PDB file of C-alpha atoms in Angstrom:
ATOM      1  CA  MET A   1      17.061 -12.751 -72.047  1.00 70.00           C
ATOM      2  CA  CYS A   2      19.572 -14.040 -74.302  1.00 91.00           C
ATOM      3  CA  ARG A   3      22.012 -12.323 -77.398  1.00 94.00           C
ATOM      4  CA  LEU A   4      22.281 -13.021 -80.766  1.00 97.00           C
ATOM      5  CA  LEU A   5      24.534 -12.445 -83.636  1.00 97.00           C
ATOM      6  CA  ALA A   6      24.080 -13.023 -87.211  1.00 97.00           C
ATOM      7  CA  TYR A   7      26.553 -12.687 -90.592  1.00 95.00           C
ATOM      8  CA  LYS A   8      26.647 -13.502 -94.353  1.00 94.00           C
ATOM      9  CA  GLY A   9      28.927 -12.388 -96.845  1.00 91.00           C
ATOM     10  CA  PRO A  10      32.357 -13.652 -97.723  1.00 90.00           C
ATOM     11  CA  SER A  11      33.639 -16.118 -95.826  1.00 91.00           C
ATOM     12  CA  VAL A  12      34.991 -15.127 -92.443  1.00 91.00           C
ATOM     13  CA  ILE A  13      36.739 -17.349 -89.873  1.00 93.00           C
ATOM     14  CA  LEU A  14      34.135 -17.933 -86.963  1.00 95.00           C
ATOM     15  CA  ASP A  15      36.723 -16.993 -84.013  1.00 94.00           C
ATOM     16  CA  ASP A  16      36.650 -13.300 -85.574  1.00 91.00           C
ATOM     17  CA  LEU A  17      32.958 -12.865 -85.614  1.00 91.00           C
ATOM     18  CA  LEU A  18      32.755 -14.838 -81.605  1.00 95.00           C
ATOM     19  CA  TYR A  19      35.660 -13.771 -79.663  1.00 93.00           C
ATOM     20  CA  GLU A  20      38.048 -11.399 -81.481  1.00 90.00           C
ATOM     21  CA  SER A  21      35.725  -8.194 -81.639  1.00 89.00           C
ATOM     22  CA  GLU A  22      35.441  -5.414 -78.618  1.00 88.00           C
ATOM     23  CA  HIS A  23      32.325  -6.528 -77.672  1.00 91.00           C
ATOM     24  CA  SER A  24      32.161 -10.124 -79.195  1.00 94.00           C
ATOM     25  CA  ILE A  25      29.362 -12.222 -78.027  1.00 95.00           C
ATOM     26  CA  ILE A  26      31.211 -14.247 -76.004  1.00 95.00           C
ATOM     27  CA  LYS A  27      31.743 -11.119 -73.886  1.00 92.00           C
ATOM     28  CA  GLN A  28      28.117 -10.416 -74.283  1.00 94.00           C
ATOM     29  CA  SER A  29      27.704 -14.167 -71.978  1.00 95.00           C
ATOM     30  CA  TYR A  30      29.228 -12.512 -69.304  1.00 94.00           C
ATOM     31  CA  ASN A  31      29.133  -8.828 -69.729  1.00 93.00           C
ATOM     32  CA  ALA A  32      25.847  -7.844 -71.937  1.00 92.00           C
ATOM     33  CA  MET A  33      26.003  -4.061 -72.033  1.00 91.00           C
ATOM     34  CA  GLU A  34      22.203  -3.468 -73.715  1.00 89.00           C
ATOM     35  CA  MET A  35      20.007  -5.472 -70.443  1.00 88.00           C
ATOM     36  CA  ASP A  36      19.222  -5.456 -67.470  1.00 80.00           C
ATOM     37  CA  GLU A  37      21.096  -8.944 -66.615  1.00 82.00           C
ATOM     38  CA  PRO A  38      24.413  -8.657 -68.263  1.00 88.00           C
ATOM     39  CA  LEU A  39      24.927 -12.829 -67.974  1.00 86.00           C
ATOM     40  CA  ASN A  40      24.033 -14.728 -70.501  1.00 85.00           C
ATOM     41  CA  GLY A  41      25.867 -18.173 -68.821  1.00 80.00           C
ATOM     42  CA  ASP A  42      23.046 -20.541 -69.539  1.00 88.00           C
ATOM     43  CA  GLY A  43      24.560 -22.553 -72.908  1.00 92.00           C
ATOM     44  CA  PHE A  44      25.008 -21.599 -76.312  1.00 95.00           C
ATOM     45  CA  GLY A  45      24.803 -22.676 -79.774  1.00 97.00           C
ATOM     46  CA  VAL A  46      26.488 -21.921 -83.078  1.00 98.00           C
ATOM     47  CA  GLY A  47      25.655 -22.188 -86.623  1.00 98.00           C
ATOM     48  CA  TRP A  48      27.384 -22.541 -89.809  1.00 98.00           C
ATOM     49  CA  TYR A  49      27.250 -23.649 -93.371  1.00 98.00           C
ATOM     50  CA  ALA A  50      30.027 -25.558 -95.307  1.00 96.00           C
ATOM     51  CA  ARG A  51      28.709 -25.354 -98.806  1.00 90.00           C
ATOM     52  CA  THR A  52      31.143 -27.669-100.397  1.00 91.00           C
ATOM     53  CA  LEU A  53      30.223 -30.270 -98.243  1.00 95.00           C
ATOM     54  CA  SER A  54      26.307 -30.155 -97.702  1.00 96.00           C
ATOM     55  CA  PRO A  55      23.234 -27.627 -98.152  1.00 95.00           C
ATOM     56  CA  GLU A  56      22.405 -27.948 -94.321  1.00 97.00           C
ATOM     57  CA  PRO A  57      24.380 -26.447 -91.751  1.00 98.00           C
ATOM     58  CA  ALA A  58      26.358 -27.535 -88.652  1.00 98.00           C
ATOM     59  CA  VAL A  59      25.790 -26.643 -85.544  1.00 98.00           C
ATOM     60  CA  PHE A  60      27.284 -26.836 -82.315  1.00 97.00           C
ATOM     61  CA  ALA A  61      25.469 -26.205 -79.065  1.00 96.00           C
ATOM     62  CA  SER A  62      26.191 -26.791 -74.971  1.00 95.00           C
ATOM     63  CA  VAL A  63      24.614 -25.909 -72.535  1.00 93.00           C
ATOM     64  CA  ARG A  64      27.987 -24.833 -70.751  1.00 90.00           C
ATOM     65  CA  PRO A  65      28.403 -21.246 -70.452  1.00 92.00           C
ATOM     66  CA  ALA A  66      30.099 -19.944 -73.832  1.00 94.00           C
ATOM     67  CA  TRP A  67      32.736 -18.140 -72.294  1.00 95.00           C
ATOM     68  CA  ASN A  68      34.345 -21.382 -70.564  1.00 93.00           C
ATOM     69  CA  ASN A  69      33.708 -23.601 -73.652  1.00 94.00           C
ATOM     70  CA  GLN A  70      37.096 -25.291 -74.407  1.00 95.00           C
ATOM     71  CA  ASN A  71      35.478 -27.014 -77.429  1.00 96.00           C
ATOM     72  CA  LEU A  72      34.386 -23.983 -78.931  1.00 96.00           C
ATOM     73  CA  GLN A  73      37.834 -22.105 -78.037  1.00 96.00           C
ATOM     74  CA  TYR A  74      39.399 -24.755 -80.221  1.00 97.00           C
ATOM     75  CA  MET A  75      36.976 -25.036 -82.982  1.00 97.00           C
ATOM     76  CA  ALA A  76      36.513 -21.256 -83.792  1.00 97.00           C
ATOM     77  CA  PRO A  77      39.773 -20.460 -85.486  1.00 96.00           C
ATOM     78  CA  LYS A  78      39.719 -23.278 -87.523  1.00 97.00           C
ATOM     79  CA  ILE A  79      35.946 -22.569 -89.121  1.00 97.00           C
ATOM     80  CA  GLU A  80      35.046 -20.271 -91.833  1.00 95.00           C
ATOM     81  CA  SER A  81      31.821 -20.004 -93.060  1.00 96.00           C
ATOM     82  CA  ASP A  82      29.606 -17.059 -95.313  1.00 95.00           C
ATOM     83  CA  CYS A  83      26.847 -17.585 -93.395  1.00 97.00           C
ATOM     84  CA  VAL A  84      26.750 -17.652 -89.317  1.00 97.00           C
ATOM     85  CA  PHE A  85      23.971 -17.867 -86.588  1.00 98.00           C
ATOM     86  CA  ALA A  86      25.440 -17.733 -83.002  1.00 98.00           C
ATOM     87  CA  HIS A  87      23.431 -17.378 -79.636  1.00 95.00           C
ATOM     88  CA  VAL A  88      24.268 -16.879 -75.576  1.00 95.00           C
ATOM     89  CA  ARG A  89      21.249 -17.836 -73.750  1.00 92.00           C
ATOM     90  CA  SER A  90      19.633 -16.958 -70.263  1.00 84.00           C
ATOM     91  CA  ALA A  91      17.003 -19.551 -69.636  1.00 74.00           C
ATOM     92  CA  SER A  92      13.353 -18.026 -69.514  1.00 80.00           C
ATOM     93  CA  VAL A  93      11.285 -20.502 -71.003  1.00 71.00           C
ATOM     94  CA  GLY A  94      12.631 -24.296 -70.824  1.00 63.00           C
ATOM     95  CA  SER A  95      15.336 -25.679 -68.838  1.00 70.00           C
ATOM     96  CA  VAL A  96      19.279 -25.665 -69.091  1.00 74.00           C
ATOM     97  CA  ASN A  97      19.362 -28.263 -71.612  1.00 83.00           C
ATOM     98  CA  LYS A  98      21.160 -28.708 -74.650  1.00 90.00           C
ATOM     99  CA  LEU A  99      17.436 -29.424 -76.704  1.00 92.00           C
ATOM    100  CA  ASN A 100      17.092 -26.305 -75.628  1.00 94.00           C
ATOM    101  CA  CYS A 101      19.867 -23.888 -77.087  1.00 95.00           C
ATOM    102  CA  HIS A 102      19.462 -22.032 -80.302  1.00 95.00           C
ATOM    103  CA  PRO A 103      20.097 -21.854 -83.196  1.00 98.00           C
ATOM    104  CA  PHE A 104      17.205 -24.673 -84.277  1.00 98.00           C
ATOM    105  CA  HIS A 105      17.918 -26.422 -86.892  1.00 97.00           C
ATOM    106  CA  HIS A 106      15.580 -27.839 -89.589  1.00 97.00           C
ATOM    107  CA  LYS A 107      16.747 -28.925 -93.186  1.00 96.00           C
ATOM    108  CA  ASN A 108      18.678 -26.288 -94.423  1.00 96.00           C
ATOM    109  CA  PHE A 109      17.081 -23.960 -92.423  1.00 97.00           C
ATOM    110  CA  LEU A 110      18.608 -22.267 -88.932  1.00 98.00           C
ATOM    111  CA  MET A 111      16.342 -20.356 -86.788  1.00 98.00           C
ATOM    112  CA  MET A 112      17.200 -18.255 -83.295  1.00 98.00           C
ATOM    113  CA  HIS A 113      15.366 -15.908 -80.785  1.00 97.00           C
ATOM    114  CA  ASN A 114      15.737 -12.774 -78.682  1.00 96.00           C
ATOM    115  CA  GLY A 115      12.877 -12.384 -76.253  1.00 94.00           C
ATOM    116  CA  GLY A 116       9.748 -14.608 -75.151  1.00 94.00           C
ATOM    117  CA  ILE A 117       6.415 -15.315 -75.251  1.00 95.00           C
ATOM    118  CA  GLU A 118       5.025 -14.291 -71.579  1.00 91.00           C
ATOM    119  CA  ASN A 119       2.819 -17.108 -69.638  1.00 93.00           C
ATOM    120  CA  PHE A 120       3.424 -19.540 -73.127  1.00 95.00           C
ATOM    121  CA  GLU A 121       1.830 -22.452 -71.627  1.00 94.00           C
ATOM    122  CA  GLU A 122      -1.011 -20.981 -71.391  1.00 96.00           C
ATOM    123  CA  ILE A 123      -1.479 -21.129 -75.180  1.00 97.00           C
ATOM    124  CA  ARG A 124       1.358 -24.041 -76.069  1.00 96.00           C
ATOM    125  CA  ARG A 125      -1.344 -26.365 -76.447  1.00 97.00           C
ATOM    126  CA  PRO A 126      -3.661 -24.819 -78.726  1.00 97.00           C
ATOM    127  CA  LEU A 127      -0.346 -23.462 -80.914  1.00 98.00           C
ATOM    128  CA  LEU A 128       0.205 -27.210 -81.181  1.00 98.00           C
ATOM    129  CA  ALA A 129      -3.066 -27.778 -82.035  1.00 98.00           C
ATOM    130  CA  MET A 130      -1.846 -25.732 -85.322  1.00 97.00           C
ATOM    131  CA  LEU A 131       1.012 -27.809 -86.478  1.00 98.00           C
ATOM    132  CA  SER A 132       0.783 -30.312 -89.020  1.00 97.00           C
ATOM    133  CA  ASP A 133       1.695 -33.878 -87.366  1.00 97.00           C
ATOM    134  CA  ALA A 134       5.228 -33.550 -89.186  1.00 96.00           C
ATOM    135  CA  ARG A 135       6.029 -29.930 -87.346  1.00 97.00           C
ATOM    136  CA  PHE A 136       4.501 -31.550 -84.268  1.00 97.00           C
ATOM    137  CA  ARG A 137       7.076 -34.286 -84.448  1.00 97.00           C
ATOM    138  CA  ASP A 138       9.668 -32.073 -85.100  1.00 95.00           C
ATOM    139  CA  ILE A 139       9.765 -30.352 -81.597  1.00 97.00           C
ATOM    140  CA  LYS A 140      12.550 -31.750 -79.072  1.00 95.00           C
ATOM    141  CA  GLY A 141      12.797 -28.976 -76.664  1.00 95.00           C
ATOM    142  CA  GLN A 142      10.332 -26.623 -74.032  1.00 93.00           C
ATOM    143  CA  THR A 143      11.213 -23.458 -75.503  1.00 95.00           C
ATOM    144  CA  ASP A 144       8.547 -20.956 -76.860  1.00 95.00           C
ATOM    145  CA  SER A 145      11.220 -20.110 -79.539  1.00 96.00           C
ATOM    146  CA  GLU A 146      11.131 -23.795 -80.984  1.00 97.00           C
ATOM    147  CA  HIS A 147       7.336 -24.025 -81.084  1.00 98.00           C
ATOM    148  CA  ILE A 148       7.923 -20.201 -82.988  1.00 98.00           C
ATOM    149  CA  PHE A 149      10.135 -22.119 -85.420  1.00 98.00           C
ATOM    150  CA  ALA A 150       7.655 -24.839 -86.070  1.00 98.00           C
ATOM    151  CA  LEU A 151       4.594 -22.743 -86.416  1.00 98.00           C
ATOM    152  CA  PHE A 152       6.612 -20.499 -89.062  1.00 98.00           C
ATOM    153  CA  LEU A 153       7.596 -23.783 -91.041  1.00 97.00           C
ATOM    154  CA  ASN A 154       3.906 -24.706 -90.699  1.00 97.00           C
ATOM    155  CA  HIS A 155       3.371 -21.877 -92.876  1.00 96.00           C
ATOM    156  CA  LEU A 156       6.413 -22.440 -94.789  1.00 94.00           C
ATOM    157  CA  ASP A 157       4.765 -26.088 -95.981  1.00 93.00           C
ATOM    158  CA  GLN A 158       1.651 -24.344 -97.344  1.00 90.00           C
ATOM    159  CA  LEU A 159       3.560 -22.359-100.154  1.00 84.00           C
ATOM    160  CA  ASN A 160       3.680 -24.335-103.105  1.00 71.00           C
ATOM    161  CA  ASP A 161       7.189 -21.851-104.272  1.00 74.00           C
ATOM    162  CA  THR A 162       9.288 -20.266-101.668  1.00 75.00           C
ATOM    163  CA  SER A 163      12.000 -19.389-104.357  1.00 80.00           C
ATOM    164  CA  ASN A 164      10.482 -15.804-103.298  1.00 87.00           C
ATOM    165  CA  LEU A 165      12.121 -14.031-100.230  1.00 91.00           C
ATOM    166  CA  ARG A 166       8.463 -12.275 -99.680  1.00 90.00           C
ATOM    167  CA  HIS A 167       7.032 -15.868 -99.082  1.00 92.00           C
ATOM    168  CA  TYR A 168       9.910 -16.127 -96.249  1.00 94.00           C
ATOM    169  CA  ARG A 169       8.553 -12.832 -94.965  1.00 94.00           C
ATOM    170  CA  ASP A 170       4.836 -13.568 -95.056  1.00 93.00           C
ATOM    171  CA  ALA A 171       5.078 -16.842 -93.593  1.00 96.00           C
ATOM    172  CA  LEU A 172       7.199 -14.733 -90.220  1.00 97.00           C
ATOM    173  CA  LYS A 173       4.539 -12.272 -90.702  1.00 97.00           C
ATOM    174  CA  HIS A 174       1.437 -15.139 -89.916  1.00 97.00           C
ATOM    175  CA  THR A 175       3.516 -16.544 -87.392  1.00 98.00           C
ATOM    176  CA  VAL A 176       3.878 -13.517 -85.692  1.00 97.00           C
ATOM    177  CA  ASP A 177      -0.112 -12.729 -86.162  1.00 97.00           C
ATOM    178  CA  ASP A 178      -0.848 -16.351 -84.863  1.00 97.00           C
ATOM    179  CA  ILE A 179       0.880 -15.776 -81.564  1.00 97.00           C
ATOM    180  CA  VAL A 180      -0.803 -12.229 -81.452  1.00 96.00           C
ATOM    181  CA  GLU A 181      -4.034 -13.414 -81.325  1.00 97.00           C
ATOM    182  CA  LEU A 182      -3.770 -16.587 -79.701  1.00 97.00           C
ATOM    183  CA  LYS A 183      -2.564 -14.388 -76.654  1.00 96.00           C
ATOM    184  CA  GLN A 184      -6.062 -12.605 -77.546  1.00 96.00           C
ATOM    185  CA  GLN A 185      -7.698 -15.274 -77.407  1.00 96.00           C
ATOM    186  CA  TYR A 186      -6.634 -16.272 -74.423  1.00 96.00           C
ATOM    187  CA  GLY A 187      -6.889 -12.774 -72.212  1.00 95.00           C
ATOM    188  CA  LEU A 188      -2.746 -12.559 -71.877  1.00 94.00           C
ATOM    189  CA  GLN A 189      -1.854  -9.463 -71.523  1.00 91.00           C
ATOM    190  CA  ALA A 190       2.027  -8.771 -71.026  1.00 93.00           C
ATOM    191  CA  ALA A 191       3.905  -8.478 -73.469  1.00 94.00           C
ATOM    192  CA  SER A 192       6.072 -10.690 -75.902  1.00 96.00           C
ATOM    193  CA  SER A 193       9.210  -9.863 -77.097  1.00 96.00           C
ATOM    194  CA  LEU A 194      10.133 -11.730 -80.369  1.00 97.00           C
ATOM    195  CA  ASN A 195      13.292 -11.072 -81.977  1.00 98.00           C
ATOM    196  CA  LEU A 196      13.728 -13.619 -84.477  1.00 98.00           C
ATOM    197  CA  LEU A 197      16.319 -14.426 -87.049  1.00 98.00           C
ATOM    198  CA  ILE A 198      15.868 -17.079 -89.552  1.00 98.00           C
ATOM    199  CA  THR A 199      18.058 -18.309 -92.325  1.00 98.00           C
ATOM    200  CA  ASP A 200      17.971 -20.424 -95.272  1.00 96.00           C
ATOM    201  CA  GLY A 201      21.756 -20.141 -95.882  1.00 96.00           C
ATOM    202  CA  SER A 202      21.413 -17.768 -98.403  1.00 95.00           C
ATOM    203  CA  ARG A 203      19.152 -15.478 -97.544  1.00 96.00           C
ATOM    204  CA  MET A 204      17.480 -14.205 -94.177  1.00 97.00           C
ATOM    205  CA  ILE A 205      14.467 -12.595 -92.279  1.00 98.00           C
ATOM    206  CA  GLY A 206      13.796 -11.270 -88.816  1.00 98.00           C
ATOM    207  CA  SER A 207      11.961  -9.192 -86.911  1.00 98.00           C
ATOM    208  CA  ARG A 208      12.554  -6.881 -83.920  1.00 98.00           C
ATOM    209  CA  LEU A 209       8.975  -6.752 -82.412  1.00 98.00           C
ATOM    210  CA  VAL A 210       6.961  -6.324 -78.994  1.00 97.00           C
ATOM    211  CA  THR A 211       3.617  -7.016 -78.653  1.00 94.00           C
ATOM    212  CA  ASP A 212       2.758  -4.254 -76.449  1.00 91.00           C
ATOM    213  CA  SER A 213       2.863  -0.847 -78.373  1.00 85.00           C
ATOM    214  CA  ASN A 214       3.720   1.060 -74.876  1.00 89.00           C
ATOM    215  CA  GLU A 215       7.013  -1.159 -74.606  1.00 93.00           C
ATOM    216  CA  LYS A 216      10.228  -0.641 -76.512  1.00 93.00           C
ATOM    217  CA  PRO A 217      11.601  -3.777 -78.055  1.00 95.00           C
ATOM    218  CA  LEU A 218      14.869  -5.688 -77.218  1.00 96.00           C
ATOM    219  CA  SER A 219      17.727  -4.258 -78.994  1.00 96.00           C
ATOM    220  CA  LEU A 220      18.665  -5.258 -82.754  1.00 98.00           C
ATOM    221  CA  HIS A 221      21.461  -3.490 -84.636  1.00 96.00           C
ATOM    222  CA  TYR A 222      22.725  -3.823 -87.875  1.00 95.00           C
ATOM    223  CA  ALA A 223      26.020  -3.072 -90.182  1.00 91.00           C
ATOM    224  CA  THR A 224      26.537  -3.555 -93.778  1.00 89.00           C
ATOM    225  CA  GLY A 225      29.770  -3.694 -95.501  1.00 84.00           C
ATOM    226  CA  HIS A 226      31.968  -4.793 -98.344  1.00 80.00           C
ATOM    227  CA  ARG A 227      33.728  -6.920 -95.579  1.00 75.00           C
ATOM    228  CA  PHE A 228      34.861  -7.431 -91.951  1.00 79.00           C
ATOM    229  CA  GLU A 229      38.226  -7.477 -90.381  1.00 75.00           C
ATOM    230  CA  CYS A 230      38.929  -8.179 -86.960  1.00 75.00           C
ATOM    231  CA  GLN A 231      42.636  -7.327 -85.841  1.00 67.00           C
ATOM    232  CA  ASP A 232      44.101  -6.591 -82.677  1.00 58.00           C
ATOM    233  CA  SER A 233      40.611  -6.728 -81.093  1.00 55.00           C
ATOM    234  CA  MET A 234      39.431  -4.302 -83.438  1.00 56.00           C
ATOM    235  CA  LEU A 235      36.557  -5.060 -85.586  1.00 61.00           C
ATOM    236  CA  THR A 236      36.812  -2.782 -88.990  1.00 69.00           C
ATOM    237  CA  ILE A 237      33.671  -2.663 -91.405  1.00 67.00           C
ATOM    238  CA  GLN A 238      34.571  -1.711 -94.901  1.00 67.00           C
ATOM    239  CA  GLY A 239      31.674  -0.027 -96.884  1.00 64.00           C
ATOM    240  CA  ASP A 240      28.831   2.232 -97.161  1.00 59.00           C
ATOM    241  CA  PRO A 241      26.003   1.165 -94.352  1.00 51.00           C
ATOM    242  CA  GLU A 242      23.418   3.233 -96.612  1.00 56.00           C
ATOM    243  CA  GLU A 243      20.248   0.860 -96.022  1.00 52.00           C
ATOM    244  CA  GLY A 244      19.008  -0.578 -99.466  1.00 52.00           C
ATOM    245  CA  ALA A 245      22.453  -0.143-101.214  1.00 56.00           C
ATOM    246  CA  GLN A 246      23.730  -3.681-102.508  1.00 61.00           C
ATOM    247  CA  HIS A 247      26.360  -5.087 -99.701  1.00 66.00           C
ATOM    248  CA  LYS A 248      28.467  -8.021 -99.542  1.00 82.00           C
ATOM    249  CA  ALA A 249      28.375  -8.285 -95.921  1.00 88.00           C
ATOM    250  CA  VAL A 250      25.955  -7.845 -93.596  1.00 92.00           C
ATOM    251  CA  LEU A 251      26.420  -8.307 -89.530  1.00 93.00           C
ATOM    252  CA  ILE A 252      22.872  -8.388 -87.221  1.00 96.00           C
ATOM    253  CA  ALA A 253      23.478  -8.185 -83.496  1.00 96.00           C
ATOM    254  CA  SER A 254      21.550  -7.767 -80.513  1.00 97.00           C
ATOM    255  CA  GLU A 255      24.679  -5.400 -78.983  1.00 95.00           C
ATOM    256  CA  ARG A 256      27.235  -3.665 -81.347  1.00 93.00           C
ATOM    257  CA  LEU A 257      30.559  -5.846 -81.889  1.00 91.00           C
ATOM    258  CA  ASN A 258      32.770  -2.496 -81.685  1.00 84.00           C
ATOM    259  CA  GLU A 259      32.362   0.858 -80.418  1.00 80.00           C
ATOM    260  CA  HIS A 260      32.309   3.202 -83.389  1.00 74.00           C
ATOM    261  CA  ALA A 261      28.189   3.898 -83.572  1.00 63.00           C
ATOM    262  CA  GLN A 262      28.458   5.123 -86.955  1.00 73.00           C
ATOM    263  CA  ASN A 263      28.893   1.534 -88.369  1.00 81.00           C
ATOM    264  CA  TRP A 264      25.621   0.512 -86.780  1.00 91.00           C
ATOM    265  CA  GLN A 265      21.601   0.985 -87.415  1.00 93.00           C
ATOM    266  CA  ASP A 266      19.158  -0.101 -85.374  1.00 96.00           C
ATOM    267  CA  ILE A 267      16.716  -2.057 -86.470  1.00 97.00           C
ATOM    268  CA  PRO A 268      13.485   0.111 -86.102  1.00 97.00           C
ATOM    269  CA  ALA A 269      11.156  -0.522 -83.628  1.00 96.00           C
ATOM    270  CA  ASN A 270       8.549  -2.810 -84.434  1.00 97.00           C
ATOM    271  CA  HIS A 271       9.363  -3.888 -88.270  1.00 97.00           C
ATOM    272  CA  TYR A 272      10.913  -6.957 -90.174  1.00 97.00           C
ATOM    273  CA  PHE A 273      13.455  -7.250 -92.329  1.00 97.00           C
ATOM    274  CA  SER A 274      14.781  -9.281 -94.968  1.00 96.00           C
ATOM    275  CA  ILE A 275      18.664  -9.957 -96.946  1.00 95.00           C
ATOM    276  CA  ASP A 276      18.872 -11.236-100.077  1.00 93.00           C
ATOM    277  CA  SER A 277      21.450 -13.745-101.552  1.00 92.00           C
ATOM    278  CA  GLY A 278      23.481 -10.630-102.816  1.00 89.00           C
ATOM    279  CA  GLY A 279      23.275  -9.144 -99.223  1.00 89.00           C
ATOM    280  CA  THR A 280      20.964  -6.436 -99.678  1.00 89.00           C
ATOM    281  CA  ILE A 281      18.774  -5.593 -96.432  1.00 92.00           C
ATOM    282  CA  THR A 282      15.120  -4.389 -96.746  1.00 93.00           C
ATOM    283  CA  VAL A 283      13.451  -2.976 -93.135  1.00 95.00           C
ATOM    284  CA  THR A 284       9.666  -3.132 -93.736  1.00 94.00           C
ATOM    285  CA  SER A 285       7.166  -1.581 -90.751  1.00 94.00           C
ATOM    286  CA  ALA A 286       4.900  -4.598 -89.235  1.00 89.00           C
TER     287      ALA A 286
END
């Protein structure tokens, strides 16, 4: 069912985020602790921003398991960034294909998803009919996740002003509402899990949702602080994790990267969240 990680804050070396912590996302690719199936070996992707070179992110993806990719092992200690998305995949909708690896990229946006729309093929065609020609052409792969991203961008296209973070949140909520309405229209009762993350490189929005109120959403945690350091496989988070306070660094992760529970808080079930350019995280109910 995949695992994901997002970081925003002072520049960090990718190696520290991806490999070096006690329970890094690379370790989650073969030994996930908060899902029934421990393996996430159907490919991976990493997206990061190099602002002095381009406002658009770099993306590196592969269908090889993350734990066994020599290129990633070589690159990670030599790249640093202040905004990073990372995802290890357990394929559900869509084949094991590089086009189906997260994060998905459009201009300065990155998007990734943990979960799935159950019976997605039943609503795929009407969902595509909701898109503009431009957003329809953007879809290259088969995943429900990429279709969700296209629907989000379609809503964003309809806004005259995207300078306000609230507009991003509204576009994401409209996207989820469309999916729920389509499922209801086609009589699809099975729960869909929508742990979503989207960034434009300076701000971030996301959700921890499941469409059946009787079910618990997939795990999603966050940690905030002034900086993150990783030495001798020990991740240290410096700073006060109080929600709503101004922070310089934020980590969002499907699974905690260290064993210090006091460093981490859960994104509450069926909530949206946003992180502004200054690092303040705000959590709101769905």
